[in-house]
Amino acid sequence: MENYLVLFTSAAAVIALVFAALTALKVLKFPEGTETMKKISQSIRIGANTYLTRQYKVVGVFFVVMFAILGVMAIFGLLTPYVPFAFVTGGFFSALSGFVGMKIATASNARTANACRGSLNGGLRVAFSAGSVMGFTVVGLGMLDISIWFALLKYVFNLDPAAITSAMLTFGMGASSMALFARVGGGVFTKAADVGADLVGKVEAGIPEDDPRNPAVIADNVGDNVGDVAGMGADLYESYVGSIISASALGVAAFSGNIAAMGLPLLLASVGIICSILGTFLVRTKEGASQKQLLKALSTGTNFSAIVIAIVSLPLVYFVLGKENWAFYFAILAGLFAGVLIGQATEYFTSDTYKPTKKLSASAETGSATTIISGLSLGMLSTALPIVIIAVAIMIAYFVSGGAQSATMGLYGIALAAVGMLSTLGITLATDAYGPVADNAGGIAQMAGLEEDVRTRTDALDSLGNTTAATGKGFAIGSAALTALALMASYIETVTKMPGGDAAMAAEKLSLMNPTVLIGLFIGACLPFVFAALTMESVGRAAQSVVIEVRRQFKEILGLMEGKADADYAKCVDLCTRASLKEMILPTVVAVVVPVAVGLLLGPTGVVGMLGGATASGFLLAIFMSNSGGAWDNAKKYIESGVHGGKGSDAHKAAVVGDTVGDPFKDTSGPAINILIKLLSMVSIVFAALVLNFNLIGLF
Amino acid sequence: MENYLVLFTSAAAVIALVFAALTALKVLKFPEGTETMKKISQSIRIGANTYLTRQYKVVGVFFVVMFAILGVMAIFGLLTPYVPFAFVTGGFFSALSGFVGMKIATASNARTANACRGSLNGGLRVAFSAGSVMGFTVVGLGMLDISIWFALLKYVFNLDPAAITSAMLTFGMGASSMALFARVGGGVFTKAADVGADLVGKVEAGIPEDDPRNPAVIADNVGDNVGDVAGMGADLYESYVGSIISASALGVAAFSGNIAAMGLPLLLASVGIICSILGTFLVRTKEGASQKQLLKALSTGTNFSAIVIAIVSLPLVYFVLGKENWAFYFAILAGLFAGVLIGQATEYFTSDTYKPTKKLSASAETGSATTIISGLSLGMLSTALPIVIIAVAIMIAYFVSGGAQSATMGLYGIALAAVGMLSTLGITLATDAYGPVADNAGGIAQMAGLEEDVRTRTDALDSLGNTTAATGKGFAIGSAALTALALMASYIETVTKMPGGDAAMAAEKLSLMNPTVLIGLFIGACLPFVFAALTMESVGRAAQSVVIEVRRQFKEILGLMEGKADADYAKCVDLCTRASLKEMILPTVVAVVVPVAVGLLLGPTGVVGMLGGATASGFLLAIFMSNSGGAWDNAKKYIESGVHGGKGSDAHKAAVVGDTVGDPFKDTSGPAINILIKLLSMVSIVFAALVLNFNLIGLF
């Protein structure tokens, strides 16, 4: 199958990209609506475009510097010559994923709003199609990048499987660092604008959300596109590619260079693309559908795709790995199930149809302090279930894969579970990315003064987006943990293969009672905390500047509150742009520098400890912050639906405080931690030779 | 020296207890002040007494059940017959420490207030003396318990050092579980009363803190005594004893049964008692002293004790361990320094004289949401410095102790660092426990309507208490982390010595890439989150019931707000008592059951992973929560001092929200996590034989 492999993956990549392009053309055929709608949509588009262009310039500097550093390392023989180039392409494709996502999202927001003037189903189709473009662009570009490199390394440079995967692992670092920039930058942008708009507009001036009089309203909508769309695109590109290549690398290690084991993750992902495309055709609903029916429309698509891949992967494993290894199938299944279950656990803790968020809403009756305490404890408690789910998945994946005989086999199984979880990313991402499009459509409907029932429809779509976002986050977090473990195993494999690395990575040196491992563990566990703090502070600082600017405009622009004068939207967009670009640098630099520093001080065993600590505490913090944030958001919406005094009541005010605290939790810090834990491993892998040869502790 | 050892430790215990008794007599000679003051003080005394009596009854049931379980295990040969009895005495002495502390604190509150009518120095002397009684009772009872058991096991049962320490390790479990009950129960009581009193009294009714019209005011003051005093006493008893016996056990392991290595921690602690007593004589200040001078008065005492022990422990190590092992001295020094540095880092992040808390106060100007975001990120960021400090201390302690040659030697070094950190506990606890006494004195001054300048003096004492509490917390958290590591090492030693345990605990089995270790790590890291959530929810629920009761009394008791009728204080005390007794059960049961369950499912390697994960994430969460809480508290006080609009401004209201969220953070969840991470190890040690023989995974 060797020579068919790259053909198959290329074909899957092309199919995904063609499907994305066709869907994009279909979306673009829909009309944008009234002149006002067009004007608003264009402002958002220009803002998002400007932001991303400037972001890429800043990130470009980082990539040039890193390229130079990696180049020098390659010259000194600490890296293969492919690494600097792989690093750059990883970053490029990750950025491209985000960019395409943003393009289609900003082109579809007005179109979705306009379609909602006709019918709910029309709106759903447009928004979901836009999400599909993004979803399939991400997986298509991912497979394309992998296919090109695979073909290049195999047929042009004639490398063996081990050398191929070790080179490909390093483009993960490019993708991860780009993803981190995009997530942090976009996350700061969107939340600074959101918090700023809410604090002054909703709380101080008492005007509704998305009111055109609010100077930060366009920035808020731009933020949805650069944070929730472009940031997510870059992020999931990285997750997808990272899980596939780390599984391939472990496959080569486990089956001593067997290309079939290396190819299985690629084939699984390729088949997943086809299943996902099939699933998209099932997403449709009828007019007047309840939220439950809407959700069913979406979950029919994702469930169908998941079931098909669950069935198809059995023969796939059987034929690719041989019948003696068919039990690896259960590893894939465990991953697939774990993703679904974590998503459901997330939904249970964050949706207002269940007890936890209902209780949180009730706690708003005694004020904002109790709302915060309840929300924090809800998030902390919600970590238990995903931990158990992921633990069981790890156990299953490890032992069905023969981990009891060979640890590498078991670790390959864990990596396959991650690929299984992400195999239907095309459609799960579509349902996830559709959320911000619907959100924007609602904003445009409000700003353009469309009829009440249009707004009702966009609200229905938007509210559904919150649920799909919860499920999407379950997948993102679960796959991040599994992939991080796979990358940790890849790191150990990488070092082991280096001269002298074998002794350095002997199992007894990785004992938890080795002080370097233990201290690495402490430092690693601390990183997500520091990272969350840095990103939250960034949002705080950026939001502060938006607050001041919005207050200034309300005071200085005469007639603004009466609707007689226009707000200076561009000023707020520019402010958010500058603030978020400034704020995204430090966290990313920390994430790149710390693993190298830890390695140089504590040696490779310290790095392993650090990766373990960061994965465990990062997984927990990410769930905690995402779920607290999601629950606060939905508790607020629940109160707005009329309970506990409804909109404008004291309970509502308390809930708004919770929601505001939750914004950076769920949309900036939480998602960024997912990337962080993988980036740490990627950086460690790239700098492995440096650390092995030049650490201060002498391989204790 | 063998036979002198127990004489020496007994002498130190007796000296500490006699010093505590003499100090108590001195305190009791001071007059209690006016009739009103006496009456208030008595109400607090009765409330605290009633609470503790009822608490001990509930805890008694737990101890009886556990005694039975341990007894059965002993009969089946899974434990030595000493364990059930050791377990009970550990719990008894821990409870006694808390009880004595509460007794003296409730006897000194009115006396401190009355002394403040004379002079500031007088007030300081009384409050500090009360703190000293508590401090020296804790260390005295700790040494007494150790001495009695040592004498009994050695001279009556003729055990060898290894058997002695392994039996003594298990009374740590009794002390830890009692401490957890006391901390959680007391923490829920004090914060439920505090939050309830503040929410209705300060925020809704607009009456000042400690106003006698507030029905929860006595409960609030009772809470200081049962939470901050009795809870802390039981807690630190456990820390003290736990660190000493784990060091002894590792000493026996490292020096193959040498009684000198076993005796060093005991001798170090004994010498520390003498140094601490000397230090107390230096604590005095002159009238009109600024807060800085007051702080200097206290720190002169603690610094003197620390310097003396730093000097004296050099010859001590030299003579006890022999000149070839004198480098262990640096391990002790590393611990001592780390404690001081973590305390200073805590102060930096939580005191309003430094930038972080000043910035937090400023964030209150944009409302409660930004106050919460800033406070949370402050706390998360503040974890970095302590992690680095403890990492450096561990490295030094491990390597100076010859860890590079023998891991057990290195681990003994880490355990000695913990003992070094706690060696001057007598005086550091005195400065810490003095805080709640001063707080109570302020309450009594307010309720009894004493002159303005008396209140000013008690406020000065109280505010100082916040700073010393920060330092105390630094010691508590730092020593908890080191002791937890020592206990983890003791666990491994314990299992290793069992039949078949050697293979089970082989270093390569403890590799981070062993799935049982990894999953244990994930689960362990999750436990502090769940625990924090449970305790915060407990406070929330209990506070809710207090809010309802206080509102009821305001509504139903005619003339209460006008000061013409008395509030029903006893009702609120009773409410808090019942609520907190109910709430303390689940968290403690979780802490006892989970490690056994993890062990039975994942085997001993899973337990080691769990302990590592819990220690890392618990250390981080404890610092995060304590520091966020401390900073919010001080930011509020800073605003009350007149900046950002001062009392009653919007910024102040936002700061009060922060403070209210911070209350369970810093006084319930944070401190309880410190105990949790040690209790997990203690339980694991006690159930080691059960887990080794009956785990499901078959020692993978």
mmCIF file of N, CA and C in Angstrom, chain A residues 85-127:
data_model
loop_
_atom_site.group_PDB
_atom_site.id
_atom_site.type_symbol
_atom_site.label_atom_id
_atom_site.label_comp_id
_atom_site.label_asym_id
_atom_site.label_seq_id
_atom_site.Cartn_x
_atom_site.Cartn_y
_atom_site.Cartn_z
ATOM 1 N N PHE A 85 12.300 24.463 7.495
ATOM 2 C CA PHE A 85 11.279 24.606 6.459
ATOM 3 C C PHE A 85 9.943 24.018 6.902
ATOM 4 N N ALA A 86 10.015 22.858 7.541
ATOM 5 C CA ALA A 86 8.781 22.246 8.046
ATOM 6 C C ALA A 86 8.103 23.186 9.037
ATOM 7 N N PHE A 87 8.924 23.796 9.886
ATOM 8 C CA PHE A 87 8.402 24.746 10.871
ATOM 9 C C PHE A 87 7.606 25.851 10.189
ATOM 10 N N VAL A 88 8.183 26.410 9.115
ATOM 11 C CA VAL A 88 7.522 27.522 8.431
ATOM 12 C C VAL A 88 6.234 27.076 7.745
ATOM 13 N N THR A 89 6.267 25.894 7.090
ATOM 14 C CA THR A 89 5.021 25.493 6.413
ATOM 15 C C THR A 89 3.920 25.197 7.422
ATOM 16 N N GLY A 90 4.277 24.609 8.555
ATOM 17 C CA GLY A 90 3.273 24.358 9.589
ATOM 18 C C GLY A 90 2.586 25.657 9.982
ATOM 19 N N GLY A 91 3.398 26.678 10.222
ATOM 20 C CA GLY A 91 2.842 27.982 10.597
ATOM 21 C C GLY A 91 1.996 28.552 9.475
ATOM 22 N N PHE A 92 2.501 28.416 8.234
ATOM 23 C CA PHE A 92 1.800 29.010 7.105
ATOM 24 C C PHE A 92 0.411 28.402 6.923
ATOM 25 N N PHE A 93 0.344 27.076 6.958
ATOM 26 C CA PHE A 93 -0.957 26.436 6.741
ATOM 27 C C PHE A 93 -1.922 26.693 7.898
ATOM 28 N N SER A 94 -1.377 26.747 9.102
ATOM 29 C CA SER A 94 -2.225 27.056 10.247
ATOM 30 C C SER A 94 -2.824 28.447 10.082
ATOM 31 N N ALA A 95 -1.976 29.395 9.689
ATOM 32 C CA ALA A 95 -2.462 30.762 9.478
ATOM 33 C C ALA A 95 -3.491 30.794 8.351
ATOM 34 N N LEU A 96 -3.195 30.042 7.292
ATOM 35 C CA LEU A 96 -4.111 30.022 6.157
ATOM 36 C C LEU A 96 -5.488 29.482 6.573
ATOM 37 N N SER A 97 -5.484 28.443 7.412
ATOM 38 C CA SER A 97 -6.756 27.894 7.900
ATOM 39 C C SER A 97 -7.574 28.971 8.589
ATOM 40 N N GLY A 98 -6.906 29.720 9.456
ATOM 41 C CA GLY A 98 -7.606 30.789 10.165
ATOM 42 C C GLY A 98 -8.097 31.851 9.201
ATOM 43 N N PHE A 99 -7.245 32.183 8.231
ATOM 44 C CA PHE A 99 -7.576 33.262 7.306
ATOM 45 C C PHE A 99 -8.788 32.907 6.452
ATOM 46 N N VAL A 100 -8.784 31.708 5.895
ATOM 47 C CA VAL A 100 -9.914 31.272 5.067
ATOM 48 C C VAL A 100 -11.194 31.256 5.904
ATOM 49 N N GLY A 101 -11.079 30.748 7.128
ATOM 50 C CA GLY A 101 -12.239 30.717 8.013
ATOM 51 C C GLY A 101 -12.800 32.114 8.214
ATOM 52 N N MET A 102 -11.908 33.055 8.495
ATOM 53 C CA MET A 102 -12.357 34.426 8.716
ATOM 54 C C MET A 102 -13.023 34.984 7.468
ATOM 55 N N LYS A 103 -12.407 34.739 6.302
ATOM 56 C CA LYS A 103 -12.955 35.244 5.031
ATOM 57 C C LYS A 103 -14.392 34.778 4.819
ATOM 58 N N ILE A 104 -14.581 33.480 4.988
ATOM 59 C CA ILE A 104 -15.917 32.952 4.702
ATOM 60 C C ILE A 104 -16.907 33.400 5.785
ATOM 61 N N ALA A 105 -16.439 33.477 7.027
ATOM 62 C CA ALA A 105 -17.352 33.885 8.099
ATOM 63 C C ALA A 105 -17.804 35.325 7.902
ATOM 64 N N THR A 106 -16.876 36.204 7.562
ATOM 65 C CA THR A 106 -17.276 37.607 7.383
ATOM 66 C C THR A 106 -18.085 37.786 6.104
ATOM 67 N N ALA A 107 -17.975 36.829 5.167
ATOM 68 C CA ALA A 107 -18.791 36.931 3.954
ATOM 69 C C ALA A 107 -20.185 36.369 4.190
ATOM 70 N N SER A 108 -20.350 35.593 5.272
ATOM 71 C CA SER A 108 -21.647 34.917 5.454
ATOM 72 C C SER A 108 -22.520 35.535 6.537
ATOM 73 N N ASN A 109 -21.960 36.427 7.344
ATOM 74 C CA ASN A 109 -22.770 36.930 8.459
ATOM 75 C C ASN A 109 -24.025 37.652 7.979
ATOM 76 N N ALA A 110 -23.842 38.606 7.039
ATOM 77 C CA ALA A 110 -25.012 39.330 6.538
ATOM 78 C C ALA A 110 -25.919 38.375 5.760
ATOM 79 N N ARG A 111 -25.303 37.465 5.030
ATOM 80 C CA ARG A 111 -26.100 36.505 4.248
ATOM 81 C C ARG A 111 -26.952 35.625 5.169
ATOM 82 N N THR A 112 -26.396 35.241 6.317
ATOM 83 C CA THR A 112 -27.189 34.460 7.261
ATOM 84 C C THR A 112 -28.351 35.287 7.803
ATOM 85 N N ALA A 113 -28.040 36.526 8.168
ATOM 86 C CA ALA A 113 -29.100 37.397 8.689
ATOM 87 C C ALA A 113 -30.192 37.556 7.643
ATOM 88 N N ASN A 114 -29.765 37.747 6.415
ATOM 89 C CA ASN A 114 -30.733 37.947 5.340
ATOM 90 C C ASN A 114 -31.564 36.686 5.095
ATOM 91 N N ALA A 115 -30.900 35.528 5.133
ATOM 92 C CA ALA A 115 -31.628 34.273 4.943
ATOM 93 C C ALA A 115 -32.639 34.073 6.064
ATOM 94 N N CYS A 116 -32.304 34.558 7.285
ATOM 95 C CA CYS A 116 -33.236 34.444 8.400
ATOM 96 C C CYS A 116 -34.473 35.297 8.182
ATOM 97 N N ARG A 117 -34.391 36.300 7.305
ATOM 98 C CA ARG A 117 -35.595 37.073 6.980
ATOM 99 C C ARG A 117 -36.586 36.177 6.263
ATOM 100 N N GLY A 118 -36.060 35.185 5.521
ATOM 101 C CA GLY A 118 -36.929 34.233 4.838
ATOM 102 C C GLY A 118 -37.406 33.132 5.779
ATOM 103 N N SER A 119 -36.466 32.350 6.287
ATOM 104 C CA SER A 119 -36.869 31.239 7.157
ATOM 105 C C SER A 119 -35.708 30.826 8.052
ATOM 106 N N LEU A 120 -36.059 30.120 9.114
ATOM 107 C CA LEU A 120 -35.049 29.643 10.045
ATOM 108 C C LEU A 120 -34.143 28.624 9.359
ATOM 109 N N ASN A 121 -34.763 27.736 8.589
ATOM 110 C CA ASN A 121 -33.984 26.704 7.914
ATOM 111 C C ASN A 121 -32.973 27.336 6.963
ATOM 112 N N GLY A 122 -33.423 28.383 6.248
ATOM 113 C CA GLY A 122 -32.513 29.083 5.340
ATOM 114 C C GLY A 122 -31.308 29.615 6.092
ATOM 115 N N GLY A 123 -31.579 30.242 7.244
ATOM 116 C CA GLY A 123 -30.484 30.793 8.051
ATOM 117 C C GLY A 123 -29.543 29.699 8.499
ATOM 118 N N LEU A 124 -30.131 28.599 8.959
ATOM 119 C CA LEU A 124 -29.288 27.490 9.425
ATOM 120 C C LEU A 124 -28.388 26.986 8.307
ATOM 121 N N ARG A 125 -28.967 26.828 7.105
ATOM 122 C CA ARG A 125 -28.192 26.303 5.987
ATOM 123 C C ARG A 125 -27.007 27.208 5.663
ATOM 124 N N VAL A 126 -27.266 28.518 5.603
ATOM 125 C CA VAL A 126 -26.171 29.436 5.248
ATOM 126 C C VAL A 126 -25.086 29.399 6.329
ATOM 127 N N ALA A 127 -25.508 29.512 7.603
ATOM 128 C CA ALA A 127 -24.517 29.554 8.674
ATOM 129 C C ALA A 127 -23.746 28.242 8.751
#
